Amino acid sequence: MAQKFNEMPAYGKLEQLAKSPYDLTAKEALTPERLERYRAEACGWRLLYGTERITDEVMAALEQLAAQSQALSWMARMQGGEVINRIEGFESEEREVLHTAMRDLFDNPRSEEPAKKAAAQARTEHEKLRKFLTQIGDRFTDIVQIGIGGSDLGPRAFYLALQAYAQEGRRAHFISNVDPDDATRVLRSIDPKRTLVVVVSKSGTTLETLTNETLARRYFEAHGVDPKDHFLAVTGEKSPMDDPKRYLASFYMWDYVGGRYSVTSMVGAVMLAFVLGHEEVLELLRGAHEMDRVACRPQLRGNLPLLGALLGIWNRNFLGYPTVAVLPYSQALERFPAHLQQCNMESNGKHIDRHGQPVTWATGPIVWGEPGTNGQHSFYQLIHQGTDIIPIELIGLCASQYEQDLEVQGTSSQEKLLANLLAQSVAFATGKSDRNPNKQFEGNRPNQLLMADRLTPHALGALMAYYEHKIAFQGFIWGINSFDQEGVQLGKVLAKQFTDQMIAQRTGAKSAPWPVGEALLNQLKL
Amino acid sequence: MAQKFNEMPAYGKLEQLAKSPYDLTAKEALTPERLERYRAEACGWRLLYGTERITDEVMAALEQLAAQSQALSWMARMQGGEVINRIEGFESEEREVLHTAMRDLFDNPRSEEPAKKAAAQARTEHEKLRKFLTQIGDRFTDIVQIGIGGSDLGPRAFYLALQAYAQEGRRAHFISNVDPDDATRVLRSIDPKRTLVVVVSKSGTTLETLTNETLARRYFEAHGVDPKDHFLAVTGEKSPMDDPKRYLASFYMWDYVGGRYSVTSMVGAVMLAFVLGHEEVLELLRGAHEMDRVACRPQLRGNLPLLGALLGIWNRNFLGYPTVAVLPYSQALERFPAHLQQCNMESNGKHIDRHGQPVTWATGPIVWGEPGTNGQHSFYQLIHQGTDIIPIELIGLCASQYEQDLEVQGTSSQEKLLANLLAQSVAFATGKSDRNPNKQFEGNRPNQLLMADRLTPHALGALMAYYEHKIAFQGFIWGINSFDQEGVQLGKVLAKQFTDQMIAQRTGAKSAPWPVGEALLNQLKL
């Protein structure tokens, strides 16, 4: 059995070092030399981490932790297609984890059989997609994506992030919530005659998604439009949704790609290729693929996701901070924190290790965030002067997407945006003394800056993969399985009990007595 | 000097009780009797808190805490218009806090002079607004709100929440971020000829807002439309924006209404009245006003905001949980958590008390959340099985807004939504044992359920005021000033330093040496 996280030699060393972390508020604590020393780069993204509470000693111990946990070997096993989604000794999903194969379509492909096979399957789907897009020509202007969780958050965040690259007149819309008002609001805003609907469910049985599909089909029919000429399925091969009688086309996804890692599969690609064009989607995939390769680099400084993972573990397990705020200074990334929230919290919100033993250390943090500068006028008050410390991940882009800008008071909007980004990084780190206690800033809010030139499809692909692998590395180091989600099951079972009870109440059928369930249902009476 | 939070007699009692909080996972811990016992109601909202880890003893001690901190007296002083936004002995804002006066237009008005005067000012603005809406008739279809922080988050959340009540063909759009792509994306989607723009800044000097206004004016001019026939100002009387030569109309706001509490002032009312009609806005205000009165009730059970505040303090200070997840089972409330995030974290993210002394207890928690059922397919994994406990506030509505629904597998979408809501409440509380450790749910995730019949303007107004007063009560009990935001200043000062440096670099002007600033600016070079 592998060594436990808190039994590795580096763990004890880091615990010692955490007793006196680097003081960013000290005079001359933040210098150009420090900024240069703690700077790494890959795929066009620069990570500036001199504003974290780290020293060379901390970094060396973190690197040992990575080695002792065999993080790189786990990454290779993952990308090669070993069955790593499992809990040893207990019933579990027993699957490969091959989202990286979905973009292994470029240089330096993996040579392991499972990875090669999955990449070939991905290539086949992209061929189908390319032909399909040619066939439909200009018949459609809009696309509605119906899905939930990974079939919604990633695709939605990416659509918003890349809207600036949309083909003239093409738009996407999203229906996810089982709340019927979600579907109604979206359906009322589109013209069914000119609209494609892509329904996404791996199993073909996701209740929210099937219910919303039914609402959408009904709406199309009511407007004299035959759904089978407008609806697409993204689903598992041979799932109940893989049915040419009901869909204009089907694109496949496989159980070796988890929902929260699926945006570079057909789950995101169909909608994005319709809106942006297929070439732009390939650029997105290329950026992700390049970062996939970076995640395999042996040197810590060159392996950006591993470096990010270790900095996160320093803040989480040794400095003891339970949350992380992701603050992109880019309105296009407005829903990127929601995507990361799923990817991170569903992956690493775990309480047992890979052997089924309860963990005795903190695992995945609470991830949240909103774009800057908006957040500055909202919750930054608490980050600067609250009673809890929140590690911060700032994301910035040097240039805007549309390049529609003008100077007001001597600087452009983009310059103001960047000035604020840098200002916050410094303010969080150094704080400020003042005789008025209400104007006192304690500083030592650990933060890091992730910068690229511009938010292109390529840069977004690399950013996404950076976070995916950062999360995977943290899971490897903590010794947990980041790829299942058993924690969602209990709610499903109980929801079924409640709907059964609702049906029983309506039909007068007998049901097992359930006093608490009935008491709660009584609260719903208007 | 008033007694400090952690020196009140009830504090010690609660510390004792917190050593063995009620175990929701025990057999028969959750019964219909318990649900009925811990249930309160006001303004159409029911609070079910039997799934919190409380007992009668805890509730009695919390009630003593409220009494010992004179929470009700502070609420009366606030609503009456005393100068409570201040730090004793130090330079501070020294203002009244009178957002409640903005809706004190109905039964039982406050009799104190400052409150009466503020309500009269609000009434005048509503008269202006009513006349303005009549004058413009059907000339406009769209409205763009330009503002940031409280001039954006609340209005945007409320627009999304009430879109179902919009007048035929009327839409709102929002520009907030200084990121120039935010303005570009929105401006490209509207027809300037048919669009009103409402620019919101109390001081008339908010840099993000003025910059975006300039971008918008330029865009209108480029499309042959004169901004002064389309632009409205919501600003302080006699601010630089109070200028009839540049705006079609001005509506006023006052410094006794903080940004995060301003949605029921003209900050929200102008845009909402244009979209929904003025009568619907008055319904929203009426709901808020009714909850304002509830917040003054002496009995804990009848005073919903005080009850909510105390339950939050139990979780925050005695059970020790640093975050709160707000999970509305309503897609219409998709941005309501972002509004609360500002309202709560900017108000109570404070590290000194009302006398300028550092606090030695936790103040405002980190507030985050997304709508259910979406979140179930995202971060709920961590809530159920992560290593940290997250208190949860569930919000539910018995009926949908549009009432466009249908049965799939025996239940409507709305029923499925509610079944999931109730299921999660039970699952969080009780957990579940299993021989497979990966299917084990530890339970004891404290949660509460806030339910109303339907999300009408009235219900939303009451919900908003519930949270506003809950936050205010927590601030009163912690002994902090919830109404300033000095923590945003340092970032502003440093951002100015960065823009000055940018200008100096460009113009070759001399500037004071700032090595770290220059090193960071060098990172921005493409």
JSON list of N, CA and C in Angstrom, two decimals, chain A residues 30 91 163 176-177 179 181 185 211 316 331 334-335 342 351 370 372 377 381 388 401-402 410 413 415 436 438 442 484 487 506 516, chain B residues 30 91 163 177 179 181 185 211 316 331 334-335 342 351 370 372 374 377 381 388 401-402 410 413 415 436 438 442 484 487 506 516:
[
{"chain": "A", "resi": 30, "resn": "LEU", "atom": "N", "xyz": [8.58, 41.97, -0.84]},
{"chain": "A", "resi": 30, "resn": "LEU", "atom": "CA", "xyz": [8.19, 41.79, -2.23]},
{"chain": "A", "resi": 30, "resn": "LEU", "atom": "C", "xyz": [9.10, 42.62, -3.11]},
{"chain": "A", "resi": 91, "resn": "GLU", "atom": "N", "xyz": [-16.47, -2.12, -4.26]},
{"chain": "A", "resi": 91, "resn": "GLU", "atom": "CA", "xyz": [-17.17, -1.90, -5.53]},
{"chain": "A", "resi": 91, "resn": "GLU", "atom": "C", "xyz": [-17.00, -0.43, -5.91]},
{"chain": "A", "resi": 163, "resn": "GLN", "atom": "N", "xyz": [-17.39, 33.83, -27.10]},
{"chain": "A", "resi": 163, "resn": "GLN", "atom": "CA", "xyz": [-18.44, 34.48, -27.90]},
{"chain": "A", "resi": 163, "resn": "GLN", "atom": "C", "xyz": [-17.87, 35.49, -28.90]},
{"chain": "A", "resi": 176, "resn": "SER", "atom": "N", "xyz": [-30.72, 23.77, -18.36]},
{"chain": "A", "resi": 176, "resn": "SER", "atom": "CA", "xyz": [-30.11, 22.76, -17.49]},
{"chain": "A", "resi": 176, "resn": "SER", "atom": "C", "xyz": [-31.02, 22.36, -16.34]},
{"chain": "A", "resi": 177, "resn": "ASN", "atom": "N", "xyz": [-31.61, 23.35, -15.68]},
{"chain": "A", "resi": 177, "resn": "ASN", "atom": "CA", "xyz": [-32.32, 23.10, -14.43]},
{"chain": "A", "resi": 177, "resn": "ASN", "atom": "C", "xyz": [-33.64, 22.38, -14.69]},
{"chain": "A", "resi": 179, "resn": "ASP", "atom": "N", "xyz": [-36.13, 22.95, -12.99]},
{"chain": "A", "resi": 179, "resn": "ASP", "atom": "CA", "xyz": [-37.09, 24.04, -12.84]},
{"chain": "A", "resi": 179, "resn": "ASP", "atom": "C", "xyz": [-37.70, 24.35, -14.21]},
{"chain": "A", "resi": 181, "resn": "ASP", "atom": "N", "xyz": [-39.24, 26.74, -15.38]},
{"chain": "A", "resi": 181, "resn": "ASP", "atom": "CA", "xyz": [-39.06, 28.13, -15.84]},
{"chain": "A", "resi": 181, "resn": "ASP", "atom": "C", "xyz": [-37.77, 28.30, -16.65]},
{"chain": "A", "resi": 185, "resn": "ARG", "atom": "N", "xyz": [-38.15, 30.03, -20.32]},
{"chain": "A", "resi": 185, "resn": "ARG", "atom": "CA", "xyz": [-37.49, 31.30, -20.64]},
{"chain": "A", "resi": 185, "resn": "ARG", "atom": "C", "xyz": [-36.64, 31.18, -21.90]},
{"chain": "A", "resi": 211, "resn": "THR", "atom": "N", "xyz": [-36.40, 15.38, -19.12]},
{"chain": "A", "resi": 211, "resn": "THR", "atom": "CA", "xyz": [-37.59, 16.19, -18.86]},
{"chain": "A", "resi": 211, "resn": "THR", "atom": "C", "xyz": [-37.54, 17.47, -19.68]},
{"chain": "A", "resi": 316, "resn": "ARG", "atom": "N", "xyz": [-3.76, 24.83, 1.51]},
{"chain": "A", "resi": 316, "resn": "ARG", "atom": "CA", "xyz": [-4.87, 24.04, 2.05]},
{"chain": "A", "resi": 316, "resn": "ARG", "atom": "C", "xyz": [-4.45, 23.25, 3.29]},
{"chain": "A", "resi": 331, "resn": "GLN", "atom": "N", "xyz": [-14.36, 39.62, -18.33]},
{"chain": "A", "resi": 331, "resn": "GLN", "atom": "CA", "xyz": [-15.80, 39.35, -18.28]},
{"chain": "A", "resi": 331, "resn": "GLN", "atom": "C", "xyz": [-16.13, 38.10, -19.07]},
{"chain": "A", "resi": 334, "resn": "GLU", "atom": "N", "xyz": [-16.70, 34.95, -17.12]},
{"chain": "A", "resi": 334, "resn": "GLU", "atom": "CA", "xyz": [-17.64, 35.14, -16.01]},
{"chain": "A", "resi": 334, "resn": "GLU", "atom": "C", "xyz": [-18.15, 33.82, -15.40]},
{"chain": "A", "resi": 335, "resn": "ARG", "atom": "N", "xyz": [-18.28, 32.77, -16.23]},
{"chain": "A", "resi": 335, "resn": "ARG", "atom": "CA", "xyz": [-18.75, 31.50, -15.67]},
{"chain": "A", "resi": 335, "resn": "ARG", "atom": "C", "xyz": [-17.63, 30.45, -15.54]},
{"chain": "A", "resi": 342, "resn": "GLN", "atom": "N", "xyz": [-17.27, 23.03, -10.17]},
{"chain": "A", "resi": 342, "resn": "GLN", "atom": "CA", "xyz": [-17.65, 21.63, -10.36]},
{"chain": "A", "resi": 342, "resn": "GLN", "atom": "C", "xyz": [-16.42, 20.75, -10.49]},
{"chain": "A", "resi": 351, "resn": "HIS", "atom": "N", "xyz": [-13.82, 11.91, 1.15]},
{"chain": "A", "resi": 351, "resn": "HIS", "atom": "CA", "xyz": [-13.45, 11.65, 2.54]},
{"chain": "A", "resi": 351, "resn": "HIS", "atom": "C", "xyz": [-12.78, 10.29, 2.76]},
{"chain": "A", "resi": 370, "resn": "GLU", "atom": "N", "xyz": [-15.86, 35.27, -8.79]},
{"chain": "A", "resi": 370, "resn": "GLU", "atom": "CA", "xyz": [-16.58, 36.11, -9.76]},
{"chain": "A", "resi": 370, "resn": "GLU", "atom": "C", "xyz": [-15.52, 36.94, -10.48]},
{"chain": "A", "resi": 372, "resn": "GLY", "atom": "N", "xyz": [-13.24, 39.98, -11.80]},
{"chain": "A", "resi": 372, "resn": "GLY", "atom": "CA", "xyz": [-12.84, 41.34, -11.42]},
{"chain": "A", "resi": 372, "resn": "GLY", "atom": "C", "xyz": [-12.97, 42.19, -12.65]},
{"chain": "A", "resi": 377, "resn": "HIS", "atom": "N", "xyz": [-16.00, 45.46, -6.07]},
{"chain": "A", "resi": 377, "resn": "HIS", "atom": "CA", "xyz": [-17.11, 46.25, -5.54]},
{"chain": "A", "resi": 377, "resn": "HIS", "atom": "C", "xyz": [-18.10, 45.35, -4.80]},
{"chain": "A", "resi": 381, "resn": "GLN", "atom": "N", "xyz": [-14.05, 43.32, 0.16]},
{"chain": "A", "resi": 381, "resn": "GLN", "atom": "CA", "xyz": [-13.99, 43.86, 1.52]},
{"chain": "A", "resi": 381, "resn": "GLN", "atom": "C", "xyz": [-13.61, 42.76, 2.50]},
{"chain": "A", "resi": 388, "resn": "ASP", "atom": "N", "xyz": [-11.22, 35.83, 8.13]},
{"chain": "A", "resi": 388, "resn": "ASP", "atom": "CA", "xyz": [-10.71, 34.59, 7.55]},
{"chain": "A", "resi": 388, "resn": "ASP", "atom": "C", "xyz": [-9.80, 34.89, 6.36]},
{"chain": "A", "resi": 401, "resn": "GLN", "atom": "N", "xyz": [-10.52, 40.98, -26.11]},
{"chain": "A", "resi": 401, "resn": "GLN", "atom": "CA", "xyz": [-10.88, 40.14, -27.26]},
{"chain": "A", "resi": 401, "resn": "GLN", "atom": "C", "xyz": [-11.37, 40.98, -28.44]},
{"chain": "A", "resi": 402, "resn": "TYR", "atom": "N", "xyz": [-12.26, 41.92, -28.19]},
{"chain": "A", "resi": 402, "resn": "TYR", "atom": "CA", "xyz": [-12.85, 42.70, -29.28]},
{"chain": "A", "resi": 402, "resn": "TYR", "atom": "C", "xyz": [-11.94, 43.86, -29.72]},
{"chain": "A", "resi": 410, "resn": "GLY", "atom": "N", "xyz": [-6.67, 59.19, -19.47]},
{"chain": "A", "resi": 410, "resn": "GLY", "atom": "CA", "xyz": [-5.29, 58.84, -19.78]},
{"chain": "A", "resi": 410, "resn": "GLY", "atom": "C", "xyz": [-4.98, 57.37, -19.99]},
{"chain": "A", "resi": 413, "resn": "SER", "atom": "N", "xyz": [-9.59, 51.17, -21.15]},
{"chain": "A", "resi": 413, "resn": "SER", "atom": "CA", "xyz": [-10.30, 50.30, -20.21]},
{"chain": "A", "resi": 413, "resn": "SER", "atom": "C", "xyz": [-9.46, 49.07, -19.89]},
{"chain": "A", "resi": 415, "resn": "GLU", "atom": "N", "xyz": [-6.29, 48.80, -19.88]},
{"chain": "A", "resi": 415, "resn": "GLU", "atom": "CA", "xyz": [-5.21, 49.19, -18.96]},
{"chain": "A", "resi": 415, "resn": "GLU", "atom": "C", "xyz": [-5.73, 49.35, -17.53]},
{"chain": "A", "resi": 436, "resn": "ASN", "atom": "N", "xyz": [-5.69, 54.69, 11.76]},
{"chain": "A", "resi": 436, "resn": "ASN", "atom": "CA", "xyz": [-7.12, 54.40, 11.87]},
{"chain": "A", "resi": 436, "resn": "ASN", "atom": "C", "xyz": [-7.30, 52.89, 11.65]},
{"chain": "A", "resi": 438, "resn": "ASN", "atom": "N", "xyz": [-9.66, 51.12, 11.05]},
{"chain": "A", "resi": 438, "resn": "ASN", "atom": "CA", "xyz": [-10.58, 50.76, 9.96]},
{"chain": "A", "resi": 438, "resn": "ASN", "atom": "C", "xyz": [-9.90, 50.89, 8.60]},
{"chain": "A", "resi": 442, "resn": "GLU", "atom": "N", "xyz": [-4.24, 43.96, 6.96]},
{"chain": "A", "resi": 442, "resn": "GLU", "atom": "CA", "xyz": [-3.25, 43.05, 7.53]},
{"chain": "A", "resi": 442, "resn": "GLU", "atom": "C", "xyz": [-2.37, 42.37, 6.49]},
{"chain": "A", "resi": 484, "resn": "ASP", "atom": "N", "xyz": [-14.64, 9.68, -9.37]},
{"chain": "A", "resi": 484, "resn": "ASP", "atom": "CA", "xyz": [-16.02, 9.23, -9.20]},
{"chain": "A", "resi": 484, "resn": "ASP", "atom": "C", "xyz": [-16.81, 10.32, -8.48]},
{"chain": "A", "resi": 487, "resn": "GLY", "atom": "N", "xyz": [-20.99, 10.73, -3.92]},
{"chain": "A", "resi": 487, "resn": "GLY", "atom": "CA", "xyz": [-21.70, 11.65, -3.03]},
{"chain": "A", "resi": 487, "resn": "GLY", "atom": "C", "xyz": [-22.97, 12.24, -3.61]},
{"chain": "A", "resi": 506, "resn": "ARG", "atom": "N", "xyz": [-51.26, 11.36, -4.98]},
{"chain": "A", "resi": 506, "resn": "ARG", "atom": "CA", "xyz": [-52.21, 11.76, -6.03]},
{"chain": "A", "resi": 506, "resn": "ARG", "atom": "C", "xyz": [-53.10, 10.61, -6.44]},
{"chain": "A", "resi": 516, "resn": "VAL", "atom": "N", "xyz": [-41.54, 11.65, 8.18]},
{"chain": "A", "resi": 516, "resn": "VAL", "atom": "CA", "xyz": [-40.79, 12.89, 7.90]},
{"chain": "A", "resi": 516, "resn": "VAL", "atom": "C", "xyz": [-41.01, 13.33, 6.46]},
{"chain": "B", "resi": 30, "resn": "LEU", "atom": "N", "xyz": [-34.86, 13.12, 13.43]},
{"chain": "B", "resi": 30, "resn": "LEU", "atom": "CA", "xyz": [-35.66, 14.02, 12.59]},
{"chain": "B", "resi": 30, "resn": "LEU", "atom": "C", "xyz": [-37.08, 13.47, 12.53]},
{"chain": "B", "resi": 91, "resn": "GLU", "atom": "N", "xyz": [-12.15, 58.58, 12.50]},
{"chain": "B", "resi": 91, "resn": "GLU", "atom": "CA", "xyz": [-12.78, 59.12, 11.32]},
{"chain": "B", "resi": 91, "resn": "GLU", "atom": "C", "xyz": [-13.53, 58.00, 10.61]},
{"chain": "B", "resi": 163, "resn": "GLN", "atom": "N", "xyz": [-38.03, 38.33, -14.60]},
{"chain": "B", "resi": 163, "resn": "GLN", "atom": "CA", "xyz": [-38.20, 38.40, -16.05]},
{"chain": "B", "resi": 163, "resn": "GLN", "atom": "C", "xyz": [-39.55, 37.85, -16.51]},
{"chain": "B", "resi": 177, "resn": "ASN", "atom": "N", "xyz": [-18.33, 45.61, -15.82]},
{"chain": "B", "resi": 177, "resn": "ASN", "atom": "CA", "xyz": [-16.88, 45.42, -15.70]},
{"chain": "B", "resi": 177, "resn": "ASN", "atom": "C", "xyz": [-16.14, 46.48, -16.51]},
{"chain": "B", "resi": 179, "resn": "ASP", "atom": "N", "xyz": [-13.51, 45.84, -17.93]},
{"chain": "B", "resi": 179, "resn": "ASP", "atom": "CA", "xyz": [-13.10, 45.06, -19.11]},
{"chain": "B", "resi": 179, "resn": "ASP", "atom": "C", "xyz": [-13.88, 45.57, -20.33]},
{"chain": "B", "resi": 181, "resn": "ASP", "atom": "N", "xyz": [-14.49, 44.43, -23.14]},
{"chain": "B", "resi": 181, "resn": "ASP", "atom": "CA", "xyz": [-15.28, 43.41, -23.83]},
{"chain": "B", "resi": 181, "resn": "ASP", "atom": "C", "xyz": [-16.70, 43.31, -23.26]},
{"chain": "B", "resi": 185, "resn": "ARG", "atom": "N", "xyz": [-19.74, 43.59, -25.97]},
{"chain": "B", "resi": 185, "resn": "ARG", "atom": "CA", "xyz": [-20.69, 42.49, -26.16]},
{"chain": "B", "resi": 185, "resn": "ARG", "atom": "C", "xyz": [-22.12, 42.97, -26.01]},
{"chain": "B", "resi": 211, "resn": "THR", "atom": "N", "xyz": [-16.26, 55.17, -17.41]},
{"chain": "B", "resi": 211, "resn": "THR", "atom": "CA", "xyz": [-15.57, 54.65, -18.59]},
{"chain": "B", "resi": 211, "resn": "THR", "atom": "C", "xyz": [-16.55, 53.91, -19.51]},
{"chain": "B", "resi": 316, "resn": "ARG", "atom": "N", "xyz": [-21.66, 29.75, 12.67]},
{"chain": "B", "resi": 316, "resn": "ARG", "atom": "CA", "xyz": [-20.40, 30.46, 12.41]},
{"chain": "B", "resi": 316, "resn": "ARG", "atom": "C", "xyz": [-19.48, 30.48, 13.63]},
{"chain": "B", "resi": 331, "resn": "GLN", "atom": "N", "xyz": [-34.42, 28.66, -11.00]},
{"chain": "B", "resi": 331, "resn": "GLN", "atom": "CA", "xyz": [-33.48, 29.21, -11.97]},
{"chain": "B", "resi": 331, "resn": "GLN", "atom": "C", "xyz": [-33.57, 30.73, -12.00]},
{"chain": "B", "resi": 334, "resn": "GLU", "atom": "N", "xyz": [-30.97, 32.68, -10.15]},
{"chain": "B", "resi": 334, "resn": "GLU", "atom": "CA", "xyz": [-29.60, 32.24, -10.48]},
{"chain": "B", "resi": 334, "resn": "GLU", "atom": "C", "xyz": [-28.53, 33.22, -10.01]},
{"chain": "B", "resi": 335, "resn": "ARG", "atom": "N", "xyz": [-28.83, 34.52, -9.99]},
{"chain": "B", "resi": 335, "resn": "ARG", "atom": "CA", "xyz": [-27.82, 35.49, -9.54]},
{"chain": "B", "resi": 335, "resn": "ARG", "atom": "C", "xyz": [-28.13, 36.04, -8.15]},
{"chain": "B", "resi": 342, "resn": "GLN", "atom": "N", "xyz": [-22.38, 39.89, -2.14]},
{"chain": "B", "resi": 342, "resn": "GLN", "atom": "CA", "xyz": [-21.96, 41.26, -1.88]},
{"chain": "B", "resi": 342, "resn": "GLN", "atom": "C", "xyz": [-22.54, 41.78, -0.58]},
{"chain": "B", "resi": 351, "resn": "HIS", "atom": "N", "xyz": [-12.93, 43.43, 10.58]},
{"chain": "B", "resi": 351, "resn": "HIS", "atom": "CA", "xyz": [-12.00, 42.93, 11.60]},
{"chain": "B", "resi": 351, "resn": "HIS", "atom": "C", "xyz": [-11.89, 43.84, 12.84]},
{"chain": "B", "resi": 370, "resn": "GLU", "atom": "N", "xyz": [-25.09, 28.40, -5.98]},
{"chain": "B", "resi": 370, "resn": "GLU", "atom": "CA", "xyz": [-25.62, 28.30, -7.33]},
{"chain": "B", "resi": 370, "resn": "GLU", "atom": "C", "xyz": [-27.01, 27.67, -7.21]},
{"chain": "B", "resi": 372, "resn": "GLY", "atom": "N", "xyz": [-30.12, 25.09, -7.40]},
{"chain": "B", "resi": 372, "resn": "GLY", "atom": "CA", "xyz": [-30.40, 23.67, -7.53]},
{"chain": "B", "resi": 372, "resn": "GLY", "atom": "C", "xyz": [-31.48, 23.53, -8.59]},
{"chain": "B", "resi": 374, "resn": "ASN", "atom": "N", "xyz": [-29.06, 22.33, -10.43]},
{"chain": "B", "resi": 374, "resn": "ASN", "atom": "CA", "xyz": [-27.76, 22.37, -11.10]},
{"chain": "B", "resi": 374, "resn": "ASN", "atom": "C", "xyz": [-26.60, 22.02, -10.18]},
{"chain": "B", "resi": 377, "resn": "HIS", "atom": "N", "xyz": [-25.39, 18.48, -9.50]},
{"chain": "B", "resi": 377, "resn": "HIS", "atom": "CA", "xyz": [-24.52, 17.84, -10.49]},
{"chain": "B", "resi": 377, "resn": "HIS", "atom": "C", "xyz": [-23.16, 18.52, -10.53]},
{"chain": "B", "resi": 381, "resn": "GLN", "atom": "N", "xyz": [-21.20, 17.01, -4.28]},
{"chain": "B", "resi": 381, "resn": "GLN", "atom": "CA", "xyz": [-20.29, 15.92, -3.88]},
{"chain": "B", "resi": 381, "resn": "GLN", "atom": "C", "xyz": [-19.47, 16.33, -2.66]},
{"chain": "B", "resi": 388, "resn": "ASP", "atom": "N", "xyz": [-14.85, 19.13, 4.84]},
{"chain": "B", "resi": 388, "resn": "ASP", "atom": "CA", "xyz": [-15.29, 20.33, 5.54]},
{"chain": "B", "resi": 388, "resn": "ASP", "atom": "C", "xyz": [-16.82, 20.38, 5.59]},
{"chain": "B", "resi": 401, "resn": "GLN", "atom": "N", "xyz": [-43.03, 30.10, -12.07]},
{"chain": "B", "resi": 401, "resn": "GLN", "atom": "CA", "xyz": [-43.50, 31.42, -12.48]},
{"chain": "B", "resi": 401, "resn": "GLN", "atom": "C", "xyz": [-44.35, 31.36, -13.75]},
{"chain": "B", "resi": 402, "resn": "TYR", "atom": "N", "xyz": [-43.84, 30.65, -14.75]},
{"chain": "B", "resi": 402, "resn": "TYR", "atom": "CA", "xyz": [-44.55, 30.63, -16.05]},
{"chain": "B", "resi": 402, "resn": "TYR", "atom": "C", "xyz": [-45.70, 29.61, -16.06]},
{"chain": "B", "resi": 410, "resn": "GLY", "atom": "N", "xyz": [-44.56, 10.52, -14.42]},
{"chain": "B", "resi": 410, "resn": "GLY", "atom": "CA", "xyz": [-45.54, 10.61, -13.32]},
{"chain": "B", "resi": 410, "resn": "GLY", "atom": "C", "xyz": [-45.52, 11.89, -12.51]},
{"chain": "B", "resi": 413, "resn": "SER", "atom": "N", "xyz": [-42.21, 18.86, -13.79]},
{"chain": "B", "resi": 413, "resn": "SER", "atom": "CA", "xyz": [-40.85, 19.35, -13.52]},
{"chain": "B", "resi": 413, "resn": "SER", "atom": "C", "xyz": [-40.80, 20.05, -12.17]},
{"chain": "B", "resi": 415, "resn": "GLU", "atom": "N", "xyz": [-42.57, 19.51, -9.59]},
{"chain": "B", "resi": 415, "resn": "GLU", "atom": "CA", "xyz": [-42.58, 18.50, -8.51]},
{"chain": "B", "resi": 415, "resn": "GLU", "atom": "C", "xyz": [-41.21, 17.84, -8.37]},
{"chain": "B", "resi": 436, "resn": "ASN", "atom": "N", "xyz": [-19.86, -0.05, 2.17]},
{"chain": "B", "resi": 436, "resn": "ASN", "atom": "CA", "xyz": [-18.87, 0.50, 1.24]},
{"chain": "B", "resi": 436, "resn": "ASN", "atom": "C", "xyz": [-18.56, 1.92, 1.68]},
{"chain": "B", "resi": 438, "resn": "ASN", "atom": "N", "xyz": [-17.24, 4.32, 0.39]},
{"chain": "B", "resi": 438, "resn": "ASN", "atom": "CA", "xyz": [-17.45, 5.34, -0.63]},
{"chain": "B", "resi": 438, "resn": "ASN", "atom": "C", "xyz": [-18.93, 5.68, -0.77]},
{"chain": "B", "resi": 442, "resn": "GLU", "atom": "N", "xyz": [-21.82, 11.00, 6.03]},
{"chain": "B", "resi": 442, "resn": "GLU", "atom": "CA", "xyz": [-21.74, 11.27, 7.46]},
{"chain": "B", "resi": 442, "resn": "GLU", "atom": "C", "xyz": [-22.87, 12.13, 8.00]},
{"chain": "B", "resi": 484, "resn": "ASP", "atom": "N", "xyz": [-20.04, 50.33, 6.30]},
{"chain": "B", "resi": 484, "resn": "ASP", "atom": "CA", "xyz": [-18.97, 50.97, 5.53]},
{"chain": "B", "resi": 484, "resn": "ASP", "atom": "C", "xyz": [-18.23, 49.90, 4.72]},
{"chain": "B", "resi": 487, "resn": "GLY", "atom": "N", "xyz": [-12.35, 48.50, 3.32]},
{"chain": "B", "resi": 487, "resn": "GLY", "atom": "CA", "xyz": [-11.49, 47.47, 2.76]},
{"chain": "B", "resi": 487, "resn": "GLY", "atom": "C", "xyz": [-11.34, 47.53, 1.25]},
{"chain": "B", "resi": 506, "resn": "ARG", "atom": "N", "xyz": [4.36, 55.83, -20.87]},
{"chain": "B", "resi": 506, "resn": "ARG", "atom": "CA", "xyz": [4.00, 56.18, -22.24]},
{"chain": "B", "resi": 506, "resn": "ARG", "atom": "C", "xyz": [4.50, 57.58, -22.60]},
{"chain": "B", "resi": 516, "resn": "VAL", "atom": "N", "xyz": [8.78, 47.24, -7.65]},
{"chain": "B", "resi": 516, "resn": "VAL", "atom": "CA", "xyz": [7.82, 46.12, -7.75]},
{"chain": "B", "resi": 516, "resn": "VAL", "atom": "C", "xyz": [6.73, 46.44, -8.76]}
]
